[in-house]
């Protein structure tokens, strides 16, 4: 995945997402009772809103085609900053979501402590220029602190240890 | 007038209990902290605190959550002045003169004028809310679902226009948000929409999971990518925090002008404090006898926008509490918090929950006073907080997000939704789309559908009802004018300037 997508294709990506999201929404909504404007069923608004979103996607694409000229003329600050950073590593994008999912898998069966160790460990190791020892320390400190704060002190009902 | 005094004393009675004072303090303290730390914002923090606030009395919970919001505005200015990184979008403008002041060794004066300016603005804004809110609620009670639809449309469009970035993209984001808001069981018919057999989705997409994903997780992803470039510069030892007589003389008028402008802009739909701070900076520069000093450490350039953003963020509670319509993303999250507590934001809050309403208003003044105490003597401590490296902060943010969402839902699906929206938020930002309009649309989706359906049922499917009723017509005309204003050169210039500052 690259960050330096030129403006034109960036708007086309957005347009594509909007069209597919809108059409999918309308497709699922067509099976819900539709009703009419006078007495709207549960499908009425989602169906039309879906179509409208798809239409907006087409508009975004059309506008970007129309504007190609002057968009090239003025490169934007954000883009030049992105260029300095170079490529976006997939690792940096996925580390946090993966940490969240690991937490979710672990917390039900293995308890909060293990779940936090897994989540913070993932984050620590995925960090650019990871320092292993520091990552482990941070994970342990956070696991202890969060366990003391939420289930113990604030009495939030969460399983702390693995359930038998 | 007598009413006002009675209302305020009712409010202070409710706000000044040991528990409420403690949670007010906790909220403002946490708010300052997240305001100082880049990467954690008031929206994420409020979303995270919601599960824990759930066990509190509604008034206590709201006092704490509101404290986080205006506290973060104070904290945001501290990091803007000391490191040139705005902790919050509302403090972007403060960087322009606050940071040059710090580089000249006047960090203490900049911090002091920001704190005093915010406090004075907060006091005036509190009084203003006390006067304006009952009037607005009275108007709101006379509105039918037709006017509500028109008002929501106006609110959504105005937010888009005043916010930064591409208007077209923001409108798309609102629509996507509106649609996501319709996920779940339809109240009128019981039909399940877009549930796909996931039990959690039958109650709708979980708001805490959505907001935490879009703001918290997305922010962490962006920090991780930014972590590969060199760290920001730090400047300025904080010596004594205070103002000289000369500095007071230069700034008091700026504070008052900022307060006035900020209070006004806060009530209008828009992005609350951010726009207010921007407009007041522009105003100050225009009326100043020394416009050439702006951008090089003019104290008025810190005083006015800081006063304006605090006044604006406080008065932005008015549309939420009287019309039930959140006008910015933070208000949308607070609206979610109120609903979780079984309070429907709207004109009935004042008459049916007077203690809650006035308690909340008065707590804001108390909170502002506490912020003055938190910020003036402790500025040096906050400056230290900014030195916590992101590689320690980021894992902490992720775990707290997980614990918060899991505690309120007890569901793996909610965590998956949060992770998913974290990625969605990242992709959207890369595509020049702000997540805030999406959240606003999400919160207003069910409200808009309900009112639109009701309006159409009463009007027998006649869309003409929106132009035949005067208030609705006026709102639609206002909406059209706001859209047209986009083509005005002045508005275009200000918006592009705003975008430049945020980049």
XYZ file of C-alpha atoms in Angstrom:
667
model
C 0.000 0.000 0.000
C 1.458 3.355 -1.005
C 0.653 6.710 0.492
C 1.627 8.738 -2.501
C -1.545 8.129 -4.456
C -2.016 11.036 -6.848
C -5.139 13.068 -6.275
C -6.925 11.763 -9.340
C -6.772 8.107 -8.401
C -7.481 8.964 -4.771
C -10.826 10.382 -5.770
C -11.490 7.386 -7.976
C -10.842 5.038 -5.076
C -13.339 7.009 -2.986
C -15.846 6.987 -5.833
C -15.479 3.222 -6.223
C -15.988 2.662 -2.495
C -19.050 4.894 -2.396
C -20.660 3.252 -5.426
C -20.116 -0.266 -4.115
C -21.194 0.650 -0.561
C -24.328 2.411 -1.826
C -25.321 -0.333 -4.220
C -24.744 -3.027 -1.596
C -26.898 -1.087 0.871
C -29.681 -0.708 -1.680
C -29.405 -4.384 -2.678
C -29.968 -5.602 0.879
C -32.671 -2.999 1.525
C -34.770 -4.047 -1.444
C -35.887 -7.144 0.478
C -37.214 -5.131 3.411
C -40.852 -3.940 3.252
C -40.657 -0.834 1.087
C -43.925 1.058 1.593
C -44.326 4.430 -0.097
C -43.592 8.051 0.716
C -46.911 8.339 2.514
C -46.328 5.301 4.690
C -42.665 4.403 4.641
C -41.597 0.860 5.384
C -38.257 -0.055 6.962
C -36.712 -0.469 3.518
C -37.710 2.880 2.071
C -34.987 5.175 3.390
C -32.090 2.686 3.343
C -32.913 1.771 -0.275
C -33.035 5.348 -1.521
C -30.133 6.488 0.633
C -28.070 3.632 -0.799
C -28.851 4.732 -4.342
C -28.084 8.338 -3.424
C -24.673 7.348 -2.005
C -23.886 5.441 -5.201
C -24.898 8.515 -7.204
C -22.620 10.669 -5.039
C -19.802 8.285 -5.862
C -20.401 8.874 -9.559
C -20.440 12.624 -8.879
C -17.095 12.430 -7.029
C -15.557 10.641 -10.018
C -17.060 13.125 -12.476
C -15.859 16.128 -10.481
C -12.326 14.752 -10.291
C -12.208 14.227 -14.045
C -13.415 17.774 -14.470
C -10.766 19.178 -12.150
C -7.698 17.251 -13.186
C -6.146 20.371 -14.651
C -5.891 22.675 -11.654
C -5.391 19.854 -9.126
C -2.071 19.051 -10.776
C -1.093 22.688 -10.599
C -1.173 22.952 -6.802
C 0.387 20.052 -4.914
C -0.900 20.042 -1.391
C 1.083 20.233 1.820
C -0.261 16.957 3.110
C 0.853 15.125 0.001
C 4.398 16.368 0.139
C 4.550 15.323 3.798
C 3.341 11.869 2.825
C 6.028 11.671 0.185
C 8.700 12.346 2.742
C 7.433 9.419 4.754
C 7.584 7.137 1.767
C 5.528 3.970 1.679
C 3.006 3.047 4.320
C 4.022 -0.296 5.788
C 1.112 -2.668 6.114
C 2.520 -3.586 9.525
C 1.882 -0.099 10.897
C -1.687 -0.061 9.561
C -2.664 -3.502 10.811
C -0.850 -3.656 14.171
C -3.554 -1.885 16.187
C -6.543 -3.713 14.636
C -4.762 -7.057 15.047
C -3.962 -6.192 18.672
C -7.669 -5.456 19.245
C -8.759 -8.775 17.715
C -6.167 -10.708 19.752
C -7.458 -8.985 22.867
C -10.979 -10.040 21.920
C -10.035 -13.693 21.353
C -8.064 -13.866 24.581
C -10.229 -11.964 27.034
C -13.133 -14.443 27.074
C -11.033 -17.549 27.596
C -7.734 -16.414 29.109
C -8.762 -13.363 31.087
C -7.841 -9.701 31.059
C -4.174 -10.002 32.049
C -3.226 -12.297 29.184
C -5.372 -10.285 26.767
C -3.599 -7.035 27.600
C -0.180 -8.679 27.427
C -1.028 -9.964 23.956
C -2.422 -6.644 22.714
C 0.343 -4.416 24.070
C 3.013 -6.944 23.064
C 1.722 -6.884 19.493
C 1.807 -3.098 19.461
C 5.263 -2.958 20.991
C 6.813 -5.435 18.565
C 5.147 -3.893 15.524
C 6.442 -0.425 16.422
C 8.974 1.002 13.994
C 12.448 0.342 15.431
C 10.982 -1.977 18.046
C 12.880 -2.361 21.301
C 12.057 -5.786 22.639
C 12.911 -5.338 26.257
C 11.065 -2.052 26.494
C 8.029 -3.538 24.736
C 7.853 -6.328 27.308
C 8.192 -3.890 30.209
C 5.464 -1.654 28.808
C 3.172 -4.670 28.334
C 3.653 -5.895 31.900
C 3.220 -2.449 33.466
C 0.059 -1.792 31.456
C -1.413 -5.205 32.284
C -0.910 -4.622 36.007
C -2.093 -0.991 35.930
C -5.242 -1.642 33.875
C -6.186 -4.687 35.941
C -5.801 -2.701 39.134
C -7.741 0.270 37.749
C -10.743 -1.295 36.035
C -11.781 -4.646 37.534
C -10.258 -4.077 40.972
C -10.705 -0.376 41.717
C -13.669 0.576 39.503
C -15.240 -2.890 39.843
C -15.856 -3.294 36.135
C -16.956 -6.923 35.760
C -14.187 -8.469 33.667
C -12.558 -11.904 33.968
C -9.014 -11.318 35.238
C -7.543 -14.850 34.994
C -8.109 -17.790 32.610
C -11.428 -19.467 33.308
C -11.082 -23.200 34.088
C -34.344 37.667 35.996
C -35.745 36.110 39.154
C -36.044 32.885 37.204
C -32.424 33.067 36.263
C -31.319 33.398 39.863
C -33.616 30.579 40.944
C -32.383 28.348 38.134
C -28.746 29.059 38.836
C -29.143 28.378 42.532
C -30.898 25.100 41.714
C -27.968 24.282 39.472
C -25.284 25.175 41.966
C -27.168 23.164 44.569
C -26.959 20.135 42.304
C -23.378 20.704 41.193
C -21.878 21.448 44.587
C -22.099 18.026 46.209
C -18.892 16.245 47.197
C -19.426 13.529 44.587
C -20.246 15.869 41.736
C -17.363 18.186 42.601
C -15.021 15.235 42.625
C -16.186 13.939 39.241
C -16.124 17.456 37.823
C -12.505 17.714 38.942
C -11.717 14.255 37.603
C -13.286 15.126 34.252
C -11.417 18.399 33.851
C -8.158 16.787 34.971
C -8.541 13.928 32.502
C -9.581 16.422 29.863
C -6.441 18.497 30.386
C -4.354 15.341 30.199
C -5.841 14.112 26.917
C -5.725 17.633 25.566
C -1.998 17.805 26.233
C -1.251 14.353 24.847
C -1.403 14.284 21.093
C -3.304 11.284 19.765
C -5.938 11.106 22.465
C -8.802 13.512 21.973
C -11.949 14.410 23.896
C -14.115 12.268 21.611
C -12.112 9.127 22.262
C -11.905 9.860 25.958
C -15.626 10.497 26.338
C -16.386 7.361 24.356
C -14.036 5.406 26.635
C -15.463 6.812 29.832
C -19.050 6.046 28.793
C -19.026 2.472 30.083
C -17.594 3.623 33.411
C -19.892 6.629 33.587
C -22.854 4.312 33.112
C -22.770 3.282 36.750
C -22.940 6.915 37.930
C -25.994 9.130 38.406
C -26.861 10.756 35.061
C -26.060 14.281 36.275
C -22.702 13.187 37.726
C -21.804 11.316 34.557
C -22.639 14.279 32.330
C -20.740 16.701 34.568
C -17.666 14.510 34.260
C -17.972 13.970 30.494
C -18.576 17.668 29.827
C -15.518 18.402 31.968
C -13.415 16.180 29.734
C -14.597 18.190 26.739
C -13.818 21.712 27.887
C -10.800 20.532 29.859
C -9.282 19.206 26.663
C -9.565 22.661 25.122
C -7.315 23.998 27.890
C -4.842 21.155 27.542
C -4.740 21.504 23.792
C -3.486 25.040 24.068
C -0.677 24.015 26.416
C 0.829 21.650 23.863
C 0.215 24.194 21.086
C 2.207 26.824 22.955
C 5.045 24.607 24.158
C 5.582 22.214 21.259
C 3.788 23.869 18.342
C 1.607 20.744 18.066
C -2.057 21.544 18.626
C -3.404 18.935 21.043
C -6.882 19.637 19.658
C -8.157 21.116 16.433
C -9.477 24.126 18.367
C -5.954 25.087 19.394
C -4.507 25.149 15.879
C -4.639 28.936 15.833
C -2.961 29.199 19.217
C 0.215 27.808 17.647
C 0.562 30.886 15.446
C 1.413 33.299 18.237
C 1.646 31.025 21.272
C 4.648 29.106 20.053
C 6.643 32.195 18.982
C 5.983 33.576 22.477
C 7.391 30.388 23.989
C 10.467 30.632 21.790
C 11.027 34.164 23.048
C 10.977 32.826 26.599
C 7.460 34.095 27.256
C 5.830 30.654 27.550
C 4.575 31.507 31.039
C 2.722 34.588 29.824
C 1.207 32.687 26.899
C -0.010 29.877 29.162
C -1.387 32.377 31.659
C -3.290 34.423 29.093
C -4.712 31.210 27.595
C -5.910 30.051 30.995
C -7.351 33.422 32.074
C -8.908 34.023 28.664
C -10.571 30.626 28.752
C -11.816 31.188 32.279
C -13.344 34.588 31.523
C -14.902 33.206 28.349
C -16.240 30.203 30.226
C -17.875 32.420 32.831
C -19.593 34.636 30.270
C -20.653 31.651 28.163
C -22.176 29.914 31.184
C -24.345 32.969 31.882
C -25.274 33.189 28.234
C -26.378 29.548 28.130
C -28.497 30.140 31.235
C -30.304 32.986 29.454
C -30.503 31.573 25.925
C -31.274 27.913 26.536
C -34.791 28.310 28.025
C -35.750 30.664 25.171
C -34.546 28.192 22.581
C -36.256 25.302 24.314
C -39.540 27.229 24.246
C -39.210 27.688 20.496
C -38.247 24.055 20.099
C -41.390 22.831 21.862
C -43.499 24.490 19.179
C -41.682 22.662 16.396
C -43.138 19.638 14.620
C -41.309 16.850 12.855
C -41.314 18.924 9.656
C -39.256 21.686 11.290
C -37.043 19.100 12.950
C -36.173 17.563 9.592
C -35.385 20.959 8.104
C -33.311 21.892 11.147
C -31.298 18.689 11.014
C -30.664 19.221 7.336
C -29.507 22.758 8.055
C -27.299 21.563 10.895
C -25.657 18.863 8.808
C -25.017 21.149 5.851
C -23.724 24.005 8.004
C -21.310 21.663 9.746
C -19.899 20.557 6.437
C -19.427 24.031 5.100
C -17.773 25.425 8.193
C -15.504 22.431 8.685
C -12.287 22.057 6.756
C -11.680 19.832 3.763
C -13.632 18.864 0.677
C -17.333 19.715 0.890
C -18.342 16.968 -1.497
C -16.464 14.346 0.503
C -17.999 15.580 3.747
C -21.508 15.331 2.294
C -20.730 11.770 1.204
C -19.506 10.975 4.724
C -22.731 12.331 6.237
C -24.782 10.085 3.974
C -22.682 7.036 4.809
C -23.104 7.917 8.497
C -26.877 8.304 8.110
C -27.071 4.871 6.512
C -24.880 3.248 9.185
C -27.212 4.821 11.748
C -30.105 2.842 10.270
C -28.476 -0.534 11.008
C -30.463 -2.554 13.523
C -34.083 -3.195 14.377
C -36.529 -0.709 12.869
C -38.599 0.730 15.726
C -41.807 1.080 13.702
C -42.012 -2.400 12.234
C -39.518 -4.544 14.125
C -37.790 -5.465 10.860
C -34.085 -6.168 11.302
C -31.976 -4.197 8.853
C -28.398 -5.067 7.891
C -28.088 -7.386 10.887
C -26.681 -10.424 8.998
C -27.359 -12.731 11.921
C -25.074 -10.886 14.355
C -27.057 -10.475 17.592
C -25.121 -7.331 18.584
C -26.184 -5.570 15.384
C -29.884 -6.001 16.178
C -29.515 -3.033 18.555
C -27.723 -1.041 15.891
C -24.006 -0.543 15.349
C -22.552 0.003 18.783
C -21.803 3.711 19.105
C -18.901 3.362 21.527
C -17.224 0.776 19.297
C -17.745 2.919 16.210
C -16.482 6.163 17.759
C -13.529 4.513 19.522
C -12.517 2.808 16.297
C -12.834 5.880 14.107
C -11.049 8.203 16.493
C -8.920 6.134 18.892
C -7.666 3.277 16.729
C -7.358 5.406 13.593
C -5.262 7.893 15.548
C -2.955 5.133 16.794
C -2.471 3.870 13.229
C -1.546 7.352 12.102
C 0.839 7.819 15.016
C 2.563 4.581 14.126
C 3.111 5.734 10.591
C 4.269 9.163 11.715
C 6.637 7.571 14.253
C 9.036 6.832 11.429
C 9.752 10.510 10.885
C 11.794 12.600 13.370
C 10.128 13.914 16.513
C 8.798 17.437 16.819
C 10.881 20.235 18.260
C 10.494 21.190 21.869
C 10.964 24.664 23.133
C 10.953 26.895 26.056
C 11.396 26.279 29.711
C 8.293 27.298 31.583
C 9.387 29.778 34.198
C 6.699 31.609 36.142
C 3.162 31.482 34.821
C 1.579 34.898 35.107
C 0.853 38.185 33.401
C 2.315 41.649 33.837
C 0.120 44.754 33.961
C 1.142 45.663 30.443
C 0.190 42.205 29.179
C -3.218 42.441 30.868
C -3.785 45.836 29.265
C -3.059 44.407 25.846
C -5.170 41.311 26.201
C -8.374 42.078 28.118
C -10.206 43.588 25.184
C -9.093 40.732 22.965
C -10.431 38.267 25.528
C -13.819 39.996 25.596
C -14.073 40.212 21.820
C -13.081 36.562 21.529
C -15.691 35.611 24.116
C -18.469 37.428 22.275
C -17.634 36.069 18.870
C -16.989 32.587 20.217
C -20.271 32.397 22.134
C -22.213 33.400 19.046
C -20.460 30.991 16.686
C -20.739 28.156 19.200
C -24.534 28.278 19.151
C -24.651 28.041 15.377
C -24.161 24.598 13.927
C -20.570 24.142 12.884
C -17.468 22.823 14.455
C -17.837 24.799 17.691
C -14.542 25.953 19.111
C -12.383 25.514 16.018
C -14.216 27.976 13.813
C -14.661 30.369 16.707
C -10.934 30.514 17.414
C -10.187 31.046 13.766
C -12.686 33.848 13.267
C -11.619 35.679 16.399
C -7.958 35.574 15.376
C -8.873 37.132 12.057
C -10.956 39.781 13.841
C -8.178 40.595 16.294
C -5.655 41.011 13.532
C -8.005 43.377 11.737
C -8.749 45.641 14.717
C -5.207 45.638 16.097
C -3.026 48.726 15.876
C -0.036 46.403 15.464
C -1.161 43.789 12.943
C 2.462 43.225 11.916
C 3.166 41.588 15.318
C 0.669 38.799 14.655
C 2.368 35.487 13.988
C 5.471 36.686 15.821
C 4.252 36.363 19.363
C 1.428 38.884 19.820
C -0.316 38.178 23.103
C -3.702 39.185 21.638
C -3.229 36.388 19.122
C -3.308 33.887 21.976
C -5.867 35.629 24.183
C -8.659 36.059 21.648
C -8.757 32.606 20.035
C -8.353 30.855 23.384
C -11.284 32.807 24.804
C -13.289 32.194 21.649
C -12.733 28.461 21.505
C -13.691 27.989 25.115
C -16.789 30.169 24.784
C -17.706 28.394 21.564
C -17.277 24.906 22.941
C -19.429 25.808 25.890
C -22.275 27.412 23.958
C -22.298 24.463 21.553
C -24.121 22.650 24.354
C -27.155 24.868 23.678
C -28.377 23.216 20.448
C -27.813 19.775 21.974
C -29.641 20.470 25.214
C -32.508 22.486 23.748
C -33.088 21.071 20.266
C -31.592 17.639 20.748
C -29.342 18.227 17.764
C -25.610 17.799 18.184
C -23.702 20.307 16.068
C -20.238 18.784 16.227
C -18.692 15.384 16.723
C -18.015 15.804 20.452
C -21.619 16.843 21.018
C -22.677 13.785 19.021
C -20.734 11.589 21.437
C -22.241 13.399 24.440
C -25.667 12.950 22.914
C -24.912 9.231 22.759
C -23.911 9.331 26.417
C -27.177 11.024 27.385
C -29.200 8.415 25.511
C -27.262 5.628 27.239
C -28.420 7.185 30.510
C -32.015 7.227 29.328
C -32.175 10.968 28.699
C -33.356 12.013 25.263
C -31.571 15.290 24.444
C -34.141 17.882 23.442
C -36.393 20.716 24.574
C -37.917 18.613 27.345
C -34.640 18.272 29.229
C -35.026 21.712 30.831
C -38.601 21.208 31.978
C -38.440 17.540 32.905
C -34.914 17.331 34.299
C -34.250 20.834 35.619
C -31.755 19.630 38.214
C -29.743 17.804 35.593
C -29.836 20.683 33.141
C -28.932 23.474 35.562
C -26.522 21.253 37.465
C -24.627 20.609 34.249
C -24.555 24.308 33.300
C -23.331 25.393 36.723
C -20.765 22.602 36.832
C -19.231 24.127 33.714
C -18.481 27.324 35.555
C -17.070 25.368 38.505
C -15.072 23.244 36.089
C -13.606 26.319 34.441
C -12.526 27.583 37.824
C -10.914 24.228 38.594
C -9.132 24.359 35.242
C -7.619 27.667 36.203
C -6.235 26.018 39.335
C -5.127 22.913 37.433
C -3.424 24.881 34.708
C -1.732 27.872 36.278
C 0.361 26.235 39.001
C 0.724 22.887 37.243
C 1.756 24.094 33.791
C 5.270 22.766 34.308
C 3.923 19.326 35.102
C 1.838 19.261 31.926
C 4.868 20.286 29.952
C 6.542 17.134 31.296
C 3.591 14.968 30.229
C 4.311 15.809 26.629
C 7.577 13.926 26.894
C 5.922 10.500 27.193
C 7.005 8.752 23.994
C 4.341 7.509 21.611
C 5.705 3.965 21.665
C 4.528 3.753 25.285
C 1.368 5.771 24.811
C 0.064 3.885 21.780
C -0.142 0.418 23.395
C -1.821 2.032 26.395
C -4.426 3.720 24.199
C -5.153 0.472 22.367
C -5.598 -1.516 25.591
C -7.814 1.118 27.186
C -9.962 1.212 24.044
C -10.301 -2.583 24.187
C -11.155 -2.683 27.884
C -13.683 0.158 27.503
C -15.523 -1.366 24.575
C -15.465 -4.895 25.984
C -16.704 -3.743 29.380
C -19.774 -2.049 27.912
C -20.711 -4.738 25.382
C -19.160 -8.007 26.621
C -18.936 -8.922 23.004
C -16.203 -9.928 20.613
C -18.298 -8.517 17.763
C -18.014 -5.019 19.252
C -14.220 -5.309 19.353
C -14.238 -6.471 15.738
C -16.392 -3.462 14.822
C -13.911 -1.175 16.593
C -10.931 -2.753 14.807
C -12.776 -2.559 11.483
C -13.698 1.100 11.885
C -10.124 1.834 12.901
C -9.017 0.694 9.455
C -12.001 2.365 7.776
C -11.136 5.643 9.487
C -7.539 5.382 8.331
C -8.531 4.675 4.717
C -11.058 7.517 4.768
C -8.458 10.007 6.022
C -6.103 8.887 3.289
C -8.930 9.610 0.850
C -9.397 13.149 2.241
C -12.540 12.278 4.184
C -13.011 13.417 7.782
C -14.631 10.935 10.168
C -16.480 13.675 12.102
C -19.337 14.212 9.579
C -19.810 10.442 9.463
C -20.295 10.302 13.236
C -22.678 13.243 13.099
C -24.713 11.511 10.401
C -24.644 8.283 12.383
C -26.149 9.932 15.448
C -28.742 11.874 13.459
C -29.675 8.937 11.166
C -32.372 7.362 13.337
C -33.693 10.791 14.426
C -33.953 12.000 10.866
C -35.673 8.828 9.714
C -38.198 8.923 12.531
C -39.083 12.577 11.971
C -39.150 12.286 8.197
C -41.471 9.299 8.366
C -43.766 11.066 10.793
C -43.767 14.262 8.754
C -44.636 12.360 5.593
C -47.351 10.390 7.309
C -49.027 13.541 8.623
C -48.631 15.355 5.303
C -49.903 12.299 3.395
C -46.716 11.985 1.396
C -46.670 15.608 0.260
C -43.081 16.875 0.178
C -44.473 20.390 -0.317
C -45.077 20.568 3.420
C -41.403 21.485 3.854
C -41.870 24.723 1.910
C -45.392 25.547 3.029
C -44.514 25.807 6.719
C -42.693 29.077 7.415
C -40.029 27.956 9.910
C -39.138 24.969 7.774
C -39.017 27.150 4.653
C -36.734 29.633 6.411
C -34.404 26.823 7.453
C -34.296 25.412 3.944
C -33.514 28.851 2.532
C -30.766 29.211 5.131
C -29.401 25.811 4.085
C -29.355 26.899 0.450
C -27.653 30.188 1.361
C -24.994 28.340 3.329
C -24.305 26.112 0.337
C -24.199 29.121 -1.982
C -21.802 30.938 0.347
C -19.219 28.339 -0.615
C -18.766 30.032 -3.935
C -17.994 33.390 -2.272
C -14.289 34.201 -2.594
C -14.005 35.315 1.042
C -15.399 32.054 2.442
C -13.225 30.035 0.090
C -10.126 31.848 1.214
C -10.864 31.430 4.910
C -11.603 27.734 4.478
C -8.422 27.055 2.564
C -6.453 28.978 5.169
C -8.037 26.852 7.879
C -7.103 23.709 6.018
C -3.541 24.916 5.644
C -3.269 25.420 9.395
C -4.572 21.952 10.136
C -2.310 20.198 7.670
